């Protein structure tokens, strides 16, 4: 664990000591989330380490929606060793972020720490969680869907998947809906988050507007 933390420190120093932008080949997992008034677009992405060791960093940046996104820009917001896994616009100037902390272990409460970060003209209300487990991706084809209060259901002819709105982050890509589900679980009187991942495929075309109220990310090319 100490080696991993040291690699993060070295990579971070390298990241912000170099002149010019990132090498575009280091950028991956690019997604966008538009502000409520449409004026700004938040981009979330991963910057791989250019060195043989290290896992890189998950970062965000915010651009005007009518401007071209520059993913190589080094003027970014990062959350240290924490991994943001849930981001929502609270209003046009405030965002809520849930982060997973690496190496802190299970805690008595989840979230076990909060913080407020002022970055440029935006405020980020950050909650920090620790992980209990993470499962493999499940695949599901759906033909219909419905929303009932705090639940979203995806249905096939023989089965269904039901998610609580406050326990998922959605990402959209063509006719796919990627779901990151997280639940609080306990072990030995301590708590952590258990993650499940789903790749939902629509049979035929579907109107993505039904899920827009949940502020889904949209996957884009860097």
Tab-separated table of C-alpha atoms in Angstrom:
chain	number	residue	atom	x	y	z
A	1	UNK	CA	0.000	0.000	0.000
A	2	UNK	CA	2.869	2.373	0.819
A	3	UNK	CA	4.386	1.690	-2.610
A	4	UNK	CA	1.063	2.515	-4.281
A	5	UNK	CA	0.707	5.743	-2.292
A	6	UNK	CA	4.296	6.707	-3.128
A	7	UNK	CA	3.628	6.118	-6.827
A	8	UNK	CA	0.602	8.432	-6.629
A	9	UNK	CA	2.733	11.146	-5.033
A	10	UNK	CA	5.484	10.792	-7.645
A	11	UNK	CA	2.969	10.775	-10.489
A	12	UNK	CA	1.232	13.855	-9.086
A	13	UNK	CA	4.525	15.740	-8.858
A	14	UNK	CA	5.289	14.728	-12.433
A	15	UNK	CA	1.803	15.696	-13.522
A	16	UNK	CA	1.952	19.272	-12.330
A	17	UNK	CA	5.655	19.993	-12.863
A	18	UNK	CA	5.622	19.430	-16.636
A	19	UNK	CA	4.967	22.213	-19.081
A	20	UNK	CA	2.324	21.918	-21.770
A	21	UNK	CA	-0.739	19.683	-21.792
A	22	UNK	CA	-1.201	15.996	-21.149
A	23	UNK	CA	-0.329	13.498	-23.820
A	24	UNK	CA	-3.747	12.722	-25.315
A	25	UNK	CA	-2.904	9.001	-25.376
A	26	UNK	CA	-3.016	9.043	-21.546
A	27	UNK	CA	-6.682	10.130	-21.483
A	28	UNK	CA	-9.480	7.543	-21.169
A	29	UNK	CA	-12.936	6.918	-19.651
A	30	UNK	CA	-14.159	10.336	-20.795
A	31	UNK	CA	-17.711	11.303	-19.813
A	32	UNK	CA	-19.661	14.546	-19.656
A	33	UNK	CA	-22.449	15.957	-17.470
A	34	UNK	CA	-24.177	19.186	-18.499
A	35	UNK	CA	-25.182	21.800	-15.905
A	36	UNK	CA	-28.912	22.435	-15.263
A	37	UNK	CA	-28.936	25.639	-17.321
A	38	UNK	CA	-26.832	24.071	-20.080
A	39	UNK	CA	-24.114	26.722	-19.838
A	40	UNK	CA	-21.329	24.457	-18.559
A	41	UNK	CA	-20.251	20.866	-19.087
A	42	UNK	CA	-18.387	18.858	-16.471
A	43	UNK	CA	-16.019	16.262	-17.876
A	44	UNK	CA	-14.818	13.287	-15.851
A	45	UNK	CA	-11.876	11.246	-17.118
A	46	UNK	CA	-8.837	9.177	-16.216
A	47	UNK	CA	-5.247	10.266	-16.772
A	48	UNK	CA	-2.952	7.250	-16.948
A	49	UNK	CA	0.530	7.360	-15.495
A	50	UNK	CA	3.231	7.808	-18.144
A	51	UNK	CA	5.594	5.815	-15.927
A	52	UNK	CA	5.920	2.045	-15.670
A	53	UNK	CA	4.327	2.088	-12.199
A	54	UNK	CA	1.287	3.881	-10.868
A	55	UNK	CA	-2.367	3.701	-11.809
A	56	UNK	CA	-2.933	7.327	-12.782
A	57	UNK	CA	-5.589	9.722	-11.502
A	58	UNK	CA	-9.313	10.281	-11.925
A	59	UNK	CA	-9.945	13.999	-12.498
A	60	UNK	CA	-12.620	16.444	-13.595
A	61	UNK	CA	-12.708	19.684	-15.520
A	62	UNK	CA	-15.489	22.102	-16.408
A	63	UNK	CA	-15.813	23.900	-19.729
A	64	UNK	CA	-18.314	26.254	-21.303
A	65	UNK	CA	-20.694	24.050	-23.261
A	66	UNK	CA	-20.166	26.042	-26.463
A	67	UNK	CA	-16.382	25.602	-26.309
A	68	UNK	CA	-14.292	22.666	-27.503
A	69	UNK	CA	-13.201	20.427	-24.639
A	70	UNK	CA	-9.454	20.260	-24.076
A	71	UNK	CA	-8.746	17.044	-22.179
A	72	UNK	CA	-5.006	17.744	-22.276
A	73	UNK	CA	-5.450	20.860	-20.088
A	74	UNK	CA	-3.543	20.541	-16.794
A	75	UNK	CA	-5.803	22.987	-14.981
A	76	UNK	CA	-7.926	20.199	-13.498
A	77	UNK	CA	-9.573	19.256	-10.220
A	78	UNK	CA	-8.514	16.048	-8.520
A	79	UNK	CA	-9.477	14.561	-5.168
A	80	UNK	CA	-6.098	13.297	-4.007
A	81	UNK	CA	-6.105	9.509	-3.690
A	82	UNK	CA	-9.917	9.474	-3.699
A	83	UNK	CA	-11.903	8.188	-6.688
A	84	UNK	CA	-15.109	10.097	-7.522
A	85	UNK	CA	-17.840	7.567	-8.344
A	86	UNK	CA	-21.000	9.716	-8.174
A	87	UNK	CA	-21.361	13.339	-9.309
A	88	UNK	CA	-24.507	15.472	-9.564
A	89	UNK	CA	-25.172	19.142	-10.212
A	90	UNK	CA	-26.993	20.541	-7.144
A	91	UNK	CA	-27.462	23.841	-8.978
A	92	UNK	CA	-25.490	25.728	-11.618
A	93	UNK	CA	-22.660	26.594	-9.213
A	94	UNK	CA	-22.692	23.701	-6.722
A	95	UNK	CA	-22.006	19.997	-7.216
A	96	UNK	CA	-22.271	17.004	-4.909
A	97	UNK	CA	-19.535	14.379	-5.213
A	98	UNK	CA	-19.208	10.945	-3.619
A	99	UNK	CA	-15.620	9.670	-3.489
A	100	UNK	CA	-14.124	6.292	-2.678
A	101	UNK	CA	-11.011	6.515	-0.519
A	102	UNK	CA	-8.251	4.011	-1.216
A	103	UNK	CA	-6.763	2.101	1.694
A	104	UNK	CA	-8.772	3.563	4.577
A	105	UNK	CA	-10.668	0.354	5.381
A	106	UNK	CA	-14.168	-0.074	6.773
A	107	UNK	CA	-15.525	2.656	9.039
A	108	UNK	CA	-18.221	3.064	11.691
A	109	UNK	CA	-20.164	5.425	9.440
A	110	UNK	CA	-20.612	5.968	5.690
A	111	UNK	CA	-19.813	8.560	4.544
A	112	UNK	CA	-17.143	8.822	7.213
A	113	UNK	CA	-15.807	12.233	6.175
A	114	UNK	CA	-17.108	15.299	4.335
A	115	UNK	CA	-15.446	18.336	2.829
A	116	UNK	CA	-16.266	21.449	0.818
A	117	UNK	CA	-13.914	22.351	-2.031
A	118	UNK	CA	-13.964	25.705	-3.822
A	119	UNK	CA	-12.508	25.396	-7.317
A	120	UNK	CA	-12.650	28.285	-9.760
A	121	UNK	CA	-16.277	29.503	-9.619
A	122	UNK	CA	-17.806	26.231	-8.378
A	123	UNK	CA	-18.370	24.636	-4.996
A	124	UNK	CA	-17.996	20.881	-4.531
A	125	UNK	CA	-19.673	19.234	-1.554
A	126	UNK	CA	-17.670	16.027	-1.158
A	127	UNK	CA	-18.528	12.864	0.772
A	128	UNK	CA	-15.861	10.199	1.362
A	129	UNK	CA	-16.606	6.473	1.555
A	130	UNK	CA	-14.603	3.273	1.923
A	131	UNK	CA	-15.121	0.118	-0.136
A	132	UNK	CA	-16.258	-3.290	1.058
A	133	UNK	CA	-16.394	-5.148	-2.264
A	134	UNK	CA	-16.832	-4.777	-6.020
A	135	UNK	CA	-18.376	-7.337	-8.368
A	136	UNK	CA	-18.038	-8.177	-12.051
A	137	UNK	CA	-20.217	-6.534	-14.704
A	138	UNK	CA	-23.650	-8.060	-15.284
A	139	UNK	CA	-25.322	-7.873	-18.705
A	140	UNK	CA	-29.047	-7.391	-19.240
A	141	UNK	CA	-31.226	-6.677	-22.295
A	142	UNK	CA	-34.397	-4.712	-21.634
A	143	UNK	CA	-37.509	-4.034	-23.656
A	144	UNK	CA	-39.329	-1.659	-21.333
A	145	UNK	CA	-38.708	0.577	-18.330
A	146	UNK	CA	-40.656	2.438	-15.676
A	147	UNK	CA	-40.075	4.967	-12.902
A	148	UNK	CA	-41.997	4.764	-9.635
A	149	UNK	CA	-41.042	7.385	-7.050
A	150	UNK	CA	-37.499	6.477	-5.968
A	151	UNK	CA	-37.136	3.344	-8.108
A	152	UNK	CA	-36.252	2.695	-11.747
A	153	UNK	CA	-37.159	-0.662	-13.286
A	154	UNK	CA	-35.806	-2.209	-16.493
A	155	UNK	CA	-37.861	-5.113	-17.816
A	156	UNK	CA	-37.395	-7.956	-20.256
A	157	UNK	CA	-40.019	-10.582	-21.118
A	158	UNK	CA	-38.874	-12.864	-18.302
A	159	UNK	CA	-36.969	-10.747	-15.785
A	160	UNK	CA	-36.405	-7.273	-14.395
A	161	UNK	CA	-33.810	-5.141	-12.653
A	162	UNK	CA	-34.829	-2.540	-10.069
A	163	UNK	CA	-32.552	0.248	-8.803
A	164	UNK	CA	-32.955	2.857	-6.082
A	165	UNK	CA	-32.294	6.284	-7.591
A	166	UNK	CA	-30.000	7.371	-4.760
A	167	UNK	CA	-27.792	4.254	-5.079
A	168	UNK	CA	-26.788	4.466	-8.747
A	169	UNK	CA	-24.826	6.497	-11.242
A	170	UNK	CA	-25.891	6.115	-14.883
A	171	UNK	CA	-23.800	6.562	-18.020
A	172	UNK	CA	-25.234	6.541	-21.536
A	173	UNK	CA	-23.703	5.428	-24.801
A	174	UNK	CA	-25.861	4.903	-27.888
A	175	UNK	CA	-28.334	2.132	-26.920
A	176	UNK	CA	-26.430	1.154	-23.753
A	177	UNK	CA	-27.066	2.242	-20.186
A	178	UNK	CA	-24.143	1.591	-17.844
A	179	UNK	CA	-25.135	1.357	-14.193
A	180	UNK	CA	-22.828	1.737	-11.205
A	181	UNK	CA	-24.791	0.590	-8.148
A	182	UNK	CA	-23.533	0.989	-4.591
A	183	UNK	CA	-24.984	-0.177	-1.291
A	184	UNK	CA	-23.819	0.171	2.292
A	185	UNK	CA	-22.986	-3.175	3.900
A	186	UNK	CA	-21.611	-4.093	7.326
A	187	UNK	CA	-18.953	-6.425	8.661
A	188	UNK	CA	-17.801	-6.694	12.303
A	189	UNK	CA	-19.756	-3.543	13.228
A	190	UNK	CA	-18.082	-1.521	10.507
A	191	UNK	CA	-19.423	-0.304	7.185
A	192	UNK	CA	-18.304	-0.002	3.586
A	193	UNK	CA	-19.761	0.219	0.105
A	194	UNK	CA	-20.443	-2.799	-2.072
A	195	UNK	CA	-20.412	-2.014	-5.816
A	196	UNK	CA	-22.217	-3.777	-8.655
A	197	UNK	CA	-21.902	-2.897	-12.338
A	198	UNK	CA	-24.405	-3.480	-15.121
A	199	UNK	CA	-24.350	-3.061	-18.887
A	200	UNK	CA	-27.970	-2.664	-20.005
A	201	UNK	CA	-28.769	-2.934	-23.703
A	202	UNK	CA	-32.029	-1.767	-25.208
A	203	UNK	CA	-33.721	-4.133	-27.645
A	204	UNK	CA	-34.366	-1.665	-30.420
A	205	UNK	CA	-34.316	2.113	-30.021
A	206	UNK	CA	-35.377	3.854	-26.833
A	207	UNK	CA	-35.903	7.444	-25.743
A	208	UNK	CA	-33.100	8.415	-23.366
A	209	UNK	CA	-35.129	11.346	-22.037
A	210	UNK	CA	-36.817	9.115	-19.461
A	211	UNK	CA	-33.580	8.931	-17.488
A	212	UNK	CA	-32.408	12.539	-17.890
A	213	UNK	CA	-33.806	13.501	-14.484
A	214	UNK	CA	-31.144	11.267	-12.896
A	215	UNK	CA	-28.336	13.318	-14.475
A	216	UNK	CA	-26.678	10.476	-16.377
A	217	UNK	CA	-23.181	10.960	-17.738
A	218	UNK	CA	-22.764	10.650	-21.494
A	219	UNK	CA	-19.708	8.772	-22.717
A	220	UNK	CA	-17.661	10.690	-25.262
A	221	UNK	CA	-14.393	10.375	-27.145
A	222	UNK	CA	-11.397	12.336	-25.805
